[in-house]
Amino acid sequence: MLMKDLSVIFRFSRIYSMRRLTKYNLGHSEQEILMFLSKNDPVNQDMIAAFFVIDKGAVAKSLSKLEEKGYVNRMINPEDHREKMISLTPKGVEIMDNMQEILTDWHTAIYEGLIQEDIAHLERITSVIAANSMKAISKYEKI
């Protein structure tokens, strides 16, 4: 039951953010990359792919869309000319305020009726489950 409930929460979270960000024409993966960049700017494409456990091609596609929309820049790494570093543009930084507000509103809505202790307990348990999930799949990592 737990996995089903987590799946429902995740799907509704995606729907909520998509509806709230309609005017920006951002896909969910683009939103996630922007959120990642807001905390890890600048990074390379490999770092994004590794964090989300997705292939580099999917990341490249999302980054191209974000670049076309003016939210990110790709610059050659001065220390390694074969690598491109990705960072938020001023327009990308600006949209983060809206995205943070939406995330805060979502948390307020889903945590309604819970006390802070319940929320902290839930976050601790979820964090452990996420770490265990990562450990479980790493055993079968491609060589």
mmCIF file with all atom_site columns, C-alpha atoms in Angstrom:
data_model
loop_
_atom_site.group_PDB
_atom_site.id
_atom_site.type_symbol
_atom_site.label_atom_id
_atom_site.label_alt_id
_atom_site.label_comp_id
_atom_site.label_asym_id
_atom_site.label_entity_id
_atom_site.label_seq_id
_atom_site.pdbx_PDB_ins_code
_atom_site.Cartn_x
_atom_site.Cartn_y
_atom_site.Cartn_z
_atom_site.occupancy
_atom_site.B_iso_or_equiv
_atom_site.pdbx_formal_charge
_atom_site.auth_seq_id
_atom_site.auth_comp_id
_atom_site.auth_asym_id
_atom_site.auth_atom_id
_atom_site.pdbx_PDB_model_num
ATOM 1   C CA . MET A 1 1   ? 0.000  0.000  0.000   1.00 0.00 ? 1   MET A CA 1
ATOM 2   C CA . LEU A 1 2   ? 2.791  2.410  0.859   1.00 0.00 ? 2   LEU A CA 1
ATOM 3   C CA . MET A 1 3   ? 4.304  2.340  -2.635  1.00 0.00 ? 3   MET A CA 1
ATOM 4   C CA . LYS A 1 4   ? 0.888  2.876  -4.214  1.00 0.00 ? 4   LYS A CA 1
ATOM 5   C CA . ASP A 1 5   ? 0.268  5.884  -1.947  1.00 0.00 ? 5   ASP A CA 1
ATOM 6   C CA . LEU A 1 6   ? 3.711  7.340  -2.682  1.00 0.00 ? 6   LEU A CA 1
ATOM 7   C CA . SER A 1 7   ? 3.065  6.905  -6.390  1.00 0.00 ? 7   SER A CA 1
ATOM 8   C CA . VAL A 1 8   ? -0.259 8.755  -6.097  1.00 0.00 ? 8   VAL A CA 1
ATOM 9   C CA . ILE A 1 9   ? 1.352  11.599 -4.144  1.00 0.00 ? 9   ILE A CA 1
ATOM 10  C CA . PHE A 1 10  ? 4.115  11.885 -6.741  1.00 0.00 ? 10  PHE A CA 1
ATOM 11  C CA . ARG A 1 11  ? 1.633  11.949 -9.655  1.00 0.00 ? 11  ARG A CA 1
ATOM 12  C CA . PHE A 1 12  ? -0.549 14.568 -7.961  1.00 0.00 ? 12  PHE A CA 1
ATOM 13  C CA . SER A 1 13  ? 2.541  16.639 -7.189  1.00 0.00 ? 13  SER A CA 1
ATOM 14  C CA . ARG A 1 14  ? 3.447  16.621 -10.879 1.00 0.00 ? 14  ARG A CA 1
ATOM 15  C CA . ILE A 1 15  ? -0.093 17.579 -11.896 1.00 0.00 ? 15  ILE A CA 1
ATOM 16  C CA . TYR A 1 16  ? -0.184 20.385 -9.322  1.00 0.00 ? 16  TYR A CA 1
ATOM 17  C CA . SER A 1 17  ? 3.111  21.909 -10.435 1.00 0.00 ? 17  SER A CA 1
ATOM 18  C CA . MET A 1 18  ? 2.274  21.523 -14.137 1.00 0.00 ? 18  MET A CA 1
ATOM 19  C CA . ARG A 1 19  ? -1.040 23.340 -13.670 1.00 0.00 ? 19  ARG A CA 1
ATOM 20  C CA . ARG A 1 20  ? 0.531  26.116 -11.621 1.00 0.00 ? 20  ARG A CA 1
ATOM 21  C CA . LEU A 1 21  ? 3.376  26.614 -14.109 1.00 0.00 ? 21  LEU A CA 1
ATOM 22  C CA . THR A 1 22  ? 1.311  26.413 -17.304 1.00 0.00 ? 22  THR A CA 1
ATOM 23  C CA . LYS A 1 23  ? 2.229  29.950 -18.376 1.00 0.00 ? 23  LYS A CA 1
ATOM 24  C CA . TYR A 1 24  ? 5.927  29.023 -18.424 1.00 0.00 ? 24  TYR A CA 1
ATOM 25  C CA . ASN A 1 25  ? 5.445  26.014 -20.736 1.00 0.00 ? 25  ASN A CA 1
ATOM 26  C CA . LEU A 1 26  ? 7.726  23.786 -18.662 1.00 0.00 ? 26  LEU A CA 1
ATOM 27  C CA . GLY A 1 27  ? 7.664  20.015 -18.649 1.00 0.00 ? 27  GLY A CA 1
ATOM 28  C CA . HIS A 1 28  ? 8.108  18.174 -15.368 1.00 0.00 ? 28  HIS A CA 1
ATOM 29  C CA . SER A 1 29  ? 11.673 17.093 -16.109 1.00 0.00 ? 29  SER A CA 1
ATOM 30  C CA . GLU A 1 30  ? 12.526 20.687 -17.004 1.00 0.00 ? 30  GLU A CA 1
ATOM 31  C CA . GLN A 1 31  ? 11.100 21.840 -13.665 1.00 0.00 ? 31  GLN A CA 1
ATOM 32  C CA . GLU A 1 32  ? 13.170 19.262 -11.822 1.00 0.00 ? 32  GLU A CA 1
ATOM 33  C CA . ILE A 1 33  ? 16.355 20.286 -13.602 1.00 0.00 ? 33  ILE A CA 1
ATOM 34  C CA . LEU A 1 34  ? 15.718 23.943 -12.775 1.00 0.00 ? 34  LEU A CA 1
ATOM 35  C CA . MET A 1 35  ? 15.201 23.038 -9.106  1.00 0.00 ? 35  MET A CA 1
ATOM 36  C CA . PHE A 1 36  ? 18.429 21.011 -9.145  1.00 0.00 ? 36  PHE A CA 1
ATOM 37  C CA . LEU A 1 37  ? 20.339 23.879 -10.757 1.00 0.00 ? 37  LEU A CA 1
ATOM 38  C CA . SER A 1 38  ? 18.998 26.349 -8.209  1.00 0.00 ? 38  SER A CA 1
ATOM 39  C CA . LYS A 1 39  ? 20.853 24.397 -5.521  1.00 0.00 ? 39  LYS A CA 1
ATOM 40  C CA . ASN A 1 40  ? 23.870 23.145 -7.518  1.00 0.00 ? 40  ASN A CA 1
ATOM 41  C CA . ASP A 1 41  ? 24.698 25.839 -10.069 1.00 0.00 ? 41  ASP A CA 1
ATOM 42  C CA . PRO A 1 42  ? 26.884 25.355 -12.159 1.00 0.00 ? 42  PRO A CA 1
ATOM 43  C CA . VAL A 1 43  ? 26.982 21.648 -12.996 1.00 0.00 ? 43  VAL A CA 1
ATOM 44  C CA . ASN A 1 44  ? 27.695 19.495 -16.003 1.00 0.00 ? 44  ASN A CA 1
ATOM 45  C CA . GLN A 1 45  ? 25.224 17.283 -17.835 1.00 0.00 ? 45  GLN A CA 1
ATOM 46  C CA . ASP A 1 46  ? 26.675 14.115 -16.283 1.00 0.00 ? 46  ASP A CA 1
ATOM 47  C CA . MET A 1 47  ? 25.970 15.392 -12.770 1.00 0.00 ? 47  MET A CA 1
ATOM 48  C CA . ILE A 1 48  ? 22.322 16.012 -13.650 1.00 0.00 ? 48  ILE A CA 1
ATOM 49  C CA . ALA A 1 49  ? 21.961 12.582 -15.257 1.00 0.00 ? 49  ALA A CA 1
ATOM 50  C CA . ALA A 1 50  ? 23.561 10.875 -12.244 1.00 0.00 ? 50  ALA A CA 1
ATOM 51  C CA . PHE A 1 51  ? 21.393 12.746 -9.739  1.00 0.00 ? 51  PHE A CA 1
ATOM 52  C CA . PHE A 1 52  ? 18.118 11.845 -11.483 1.00 0.00 ? 52  PHE A CA 1
ATOM 53  C CA . VAL A 1 53  ? 19.363 8.398  -12.591 1.00 0.00 ? 53  VAL A CA 1
ATOM 54  C CA . ILE A 1 54  ? 18.423 9.070  -16.210 1.00 0.00 ? 54  ILE A CA 1
ATOM 55  C CA . ASP A 1 55  ? 20.412 8.866  -19.435 1.00 0.00 ? 55  ASP A CA 1
ATOM 56  C CA . LYS A 1 56  ? 22.430 11.790 -20.740 1.00 0.00 ? 56  LYS A CA 1
ATOM 57  C CA . GLY A 1 57  ? 20.302 11.985 -23.894 1.00 0.00 ? 57  GLY A CA 1
ATOM 58  C CA . ALA A 1 58  ? 17.162 12.765 -21.888 1.00 0.00 ? 58  ALA A CA 1
ATOM 59  C CA . VAL A 1 59  ? 19.062 15.416 -19.953 1.00 0.00 ? 59  VAL A CA 1
ATOM 60  C CA . ALA A 1 60  ? 20.431 16.934 -23.178 1.00 0.00 ? 60  ALA A CA 1
ATOM 61  C CA . LYS A 1 61  ? 16.916 17.136 -24.631 1.00 0.00 ? 61  LYS A CA 1
ATOM 62  C CA . SER A 1 62  ? 15.544 18.905 -21.551 1.00 0.00 ? 62  SER A CA 1
ATOM 63  C CA . LEU A 1 63  ? 18.536 21.249 -21.418 1.00 0.00 ? 63  LEU A CA 1
ATOM 64  C CA . SER A 1 64  ? 18.053 22.192 -25.074 1.00 0.00 ? 64  SER A CA 1
ATOM 65  C CA . LYS A 1 65  ? 14.441 23.132 -24.345 1.00 0.00 ? 65  LYS A CA 1
ATOM 66  C CA . LEU A 1 66  ? 15.449 25.111 -21.265 1.00 0.00 ? 66  LEU A CA 1
ATOM 67  C CA . GLU A 1 67  ? 18.152 26.896 -23.240 1.00 0.00 ? 67  GLU A CA 1
ATOM 68  C CA . GLU A 1 68  ? 15.692 27.784 -26.033 1.00 0.00 ? 68  GLU A CA 1
ATOM 69  C CA . LYS A 1 69  ? 13.308 29.218 -23.425 1.00 0.00 ? 69  LYS A CA 1
ATOM 70  C CA . GLY A 1 70  ? 16.130 31.288 -21.934 1.00 0.00 ? 70  GLY A CA 1
ATOM 71  C CA . TYR A 1 71  ? 16.265 29.585 -18.515 1.00 0.00 ? 71  TYR A CA 1
ATOM 72  C CA . VAL A 1 72  ? 19.771 28.073 -18.714 1.00 0.00 ? 72  VAL A CA 1
ATOM 73  C CA . ASN A 1 73  ? 23.144 28.741 -20.307 1.00 0.00 ? 73  ASN A CA 1
ATOM 74  C CA . ARG A 1 74  ? 25.656 26.145 -21.420 1.00 0.00 ? 74  ARG A CA 1
ATOM 75  C CA . MET A 1 75  ? 29.232 27.350 -21.214 1.00 0.00 ? 75  MET A CA 1
ATOM 76  C CA . ILE A 1 76  ? 32.509 25.613 -21.962 1.00 0.00 ? 76  ILE A CA 1
ATOM 77  C CA . ASN A 1 77  ? 34.309 24.626 -18.788 1.00 0.00 ? 77  ASN A CA 1
ATOM 78  C CA . PRO A 1 78  ? 37.569 26.631 -18.757 1.00 0.00 ? 78  PRO A CA 1
ATOM 79  C CA . GLU A 1 79  ? 39.294 23.711 -16.962 1.00 0.00 ? 79  GLU A CA 1
ATOM 80  C CA . ASP A 1 80  ? 38.096 21.065 -19.458 1.00 0.00 ? 80  ASP A CA 1
ATOM 81  C CA . HIS A 1 81  ? 37.182 22.356 -22.917 1.00 0.00 ? 81  HIS A CA 1
ATOM 82  C CA . ARG A 1 82  ? 35.336 19.119 -23.781 1.00 0.00 ? 82  ARG A CA 1
ATOM 83  C CA . GLU A 1 83  ? 32.805 19.728 -21.018 1.00 0.00 ? 83  GLU A CA 1
ATOM 84  C CA . LYS A 1 84  ? 29.924 22.178 -20.885 1.00 0.00 ? 84  LYS A CA 1
ATOM 85  C CA . MET A 1 85  ? 28.763 23.676 -17.616 1.00 0.00 ? 85  MET A CA 1
ATOM 86  C CA . ILE A 1 86  ? 25.090 24.478 -17.158 1.00 0.00 ? 86  ILE A CA 1
ATOM 87  C CA . SER A 1 87  ? 23.847 27.371 -15.061 1.00 0.00 ? 87  SER A CA 1
ATOM 88  C CA . LEU A 1 88  ? 20.671 29.348 -14.570 1.00 0.00 ? 88  LEU A CA 1
ATOM 89  C CA . THR A 1 89  ? 20.200 32.587 -16.484 1.00 0.00 ? 89  THR A CA 1
ATOM 90  C CA . PRO A 1 90  ? 18.681 35.610 -14.731 1.00 0.00 ? 90  PRO A CA 1
ATOM 91  C CA . LYS A 1 91  ? 15.343 34.484 -16.220 1.00 0.00 ? 91  LYS A CA 1
ATOM 92  C CA . GLY A 1 92  ? 15.952 31.025 -14.712 1.00 0.00 ? 92  GLY A CA 1
ATOM 93  C CA . VAL A 1 93  ? 16.710 32.511 -11.303 1.00 0.00 ? 93  VAL A CA 1
ATOM 94  C CA . GLU A 1 94  ? 13.566 34.637 -11.530 1.00 0.00 ? 94  GLU A CA 1
ATOM 95  C CA . ILE A 1 95  ? 11.284 31.657 -12.190 1.00 0.00 ? 95  ILE A CA 1
ATOM 96  C CA . MET A 1 96  ? 12.683 29.910 -9.100  1.00 0.00 ? 96  MET A CA 1
ATOM 97  C CA . ASP A 1 97  ? 10.777 32.334 -6.858  1.00 0.00 ? 97  ASP A CA 1
ATOM 98  C CA . ASN A 1 98  ? 7.517  31.160 -8.439  1.00 0.00 ? 98  ASN A CA 1
ATOM 99  C CA . MET A 1 99  ? 8.544  27.532 -8.283  1.00 0.00 ? 99  MET A CA 1
ATOM 100 C CA . GLN A 1 100 ? 9.487  27.861 -4.603  1.00 0.00 ? 100 GLN A CA 1
ATOM 101 C CA . GLU A 1 101 ? 6.114  29.473 -3.851  1.00 0.00 ? 101 GLU A CA 1
ATOM 102 C CA . ILE A 1 102 ? 4.331  26.607 -5.617  1.00 0.00 ? 102 ILE A CA 1
ATOM 103 C CA . LEU A 1 103 ? 6.355  24.046 -3.649  1.00 0.00 ? 103 LEU A CA 1
ATOM 104 C CA . THR A 1 104 ? 5.536  25.819 -0.381  1.00 0.00 ? 104 THR A CA 1
ATOM 105 C CA . ASP A 1 105 ? 1.827  25.888 -1.287  1.00 0.00 ? 105 ASP A CA 1
ATOM 106 C CA . TRP A 1 106 ? 1.953  22.165 -2.141  1.00 0.00 ? 106 TRP A CA 1
ATOM 107 C CA . HIS A 1 107 ? 3.578  21.295 1.178   1.00 0.00 ? 107 HIS A CA 1
ATOM 108 C CA . THR A 1 108 ? 1.029  23.386 3.066   1.00 0.00 ? 108 THR A CA 1
ATOM 109 C CA . ALA A 1 109 ? -1.786 21.544 1.292   1.00 0.00 ? 109 ALA A CA 1
ATOM 110 C CA . ILE A 1 110 ? -0.467 18.002 1.727   1.00 0.00 ? 110 ILE A CA 1
ATOM 111 C CA . TYR A 1 111 ? 0.659  18.438 5.337   1.00 0.00 ? 111 TYR A CA 1
ATOM 112 C CA . GLU A 1 112 ? -2.684 19.857 6.421   1.00 0.00 ? 112 GLU A CA 1
ATOM 113 C CA . GLY A 1 113 ? -3.766 18.289 9.715   1.00 0.00 ? 113 GLY A CA 1
ATOM 114 C CA . LEU A 1 114 ? -0.279 17.063 10.598  1.00 0.00 ? 114 LEU A CA 1
ATOM 115 C CA . ILE A 1 115 ? 1.802  18.411 13.451  1.00 0.00 ? 115 ILE A CA 1
ATOM 116 C CA . GLN A 1 116 ? 5.453  19.327 12.913  1.00 0.00 ? 116 GLN A CA 1
ATOM 117 C CA . GLU A 1 117 ? 6.592  16.175 14.707  1.00 0.00 ? 117 GLU A CA 1
ATOM 118 C CA . ASP A 1 118 ? 4.592  14.017 12.244  1.00 0.00 ? 118 ASP A CA 1
ATOM 119 C CA . ILE A 1 119 ? 6.101  15.856 9.289   1.00 0.00 ? 119 ILE A CA 1
ATOM 120 C CA . ALA A 1 120 ? 9.654  15.470 10.636  1.00 0.00 ? 120 ALA A CA 1
ATOM 121 C CA . HIS A 1 121 ? 9.047  11.755 11.247  1.00 0.00 ? 121 HIS A CA 1
ATOM 122 C CA . LEU A 1 122 ? 7.635  11.296 7.738   1.00 0.00 ? 122 LEU A CA 1
ATOM 123 C CA . GLU A 1 123 ? 10.590 13.122 6.165   1.00 0.00 ? 123 GLU A CA 1
ATOM 124 C CA . ARG A 1 124 ? 13.088 11.016 8.139   1.00 0.00 ? 124 ARG A CA 1
ATOM 125 C CA . ILE A 1 125 ? 11.408 7.753  7.128   1.00 0.00 ? 125 ILE A CA 1
ATOM 126 C CA . THR A 1 126 ? 11.094 8.818  3.492   1.00 0.00 ? 126 THR A CA 1
ATOM 127 C CA . SER A 1 127 ? 14.767 9.778  3.455   1.00 0.00 ? 127 SER A CA 1
ATOM 128 C CA . VAL A 1 128 ? 15.770 6.341  4.749   1.00 0.00 ? 128 VAL A CA 1
ATOM 129 C CA . ILE A 1 129 ? 13.552 4.612  2.166   1.00 0.00 ? 129 ILE A CA 1
ATOM 130 C CA . ALA A 1 130 ? 15.072 6.746  -0.618  1.00 0.00 ? 130 ALA A CA 1
ATOM 131 C CA . ALA A 1 131 ? 18.604 5.892  0.510   1.00 0.00 ? 131 ALA A CA 1
ATOM 132 C CA . ASN A 1 132 ? 17.726 2.187  0.738   1.00 0.00 ? 132 ASN A CA 1
ATOM 133 C CA . SER A 1 133 ? 16.213 2.340  -2.754  1.00 0.00 ? 133 SER A CA 1
ATOM 134 C CA . MET A 1 134 ? 19.392 3.840  -4.144  1.00 0.00 ? 134 MET A CA 1
ATOM 135 C CA . LYS A 1 135 ? 21.486 1.195  -2.375  1.00 0.00 ? 135 LYS A CA 1
ATOM 136 C CA . ALA A 1 136 ? 19.253 -1.587 -3.748  1.00 0.00 ? 136 ALA A CA 1
ATOM 137 C CA . ILE A 1 137 ? 19.566 -0.505 -7.378  1.00 0.00 ? 137 ILE A CA 1
ATOM 138 C CA . SER A 1 138 ? 23.287 0.201  -7.114  1.00 0.00 ? 138 SER A CA 1
ATOM 139 C CA . LYS A 1 139 ? 23.851 -3.544 -6.639  1.00 0.00 ? 139 LYS A CA 1
ATOM 140 C CA . TYR A 1 140 ? 22.651 -4.031 -10.208 1.00 0.00 ? 140 TYR A CA 1
ATOM 141 C CA . GLU A 1 141 ? 24.380 -1.052 -11.787 1.00 0.00 ? 141 GLU A CA 1
ATOM 142 C CA . LYS A 1 142 ? 25.601 -1.499 -15.331 1.00 0.00 ? 142 LYS A CA 1
ATOM 143 C CA . ILE A 1 143 ? 29.278 -2.207 -15.569 1.00 0.00 ? 143 ILE A CA 1
#
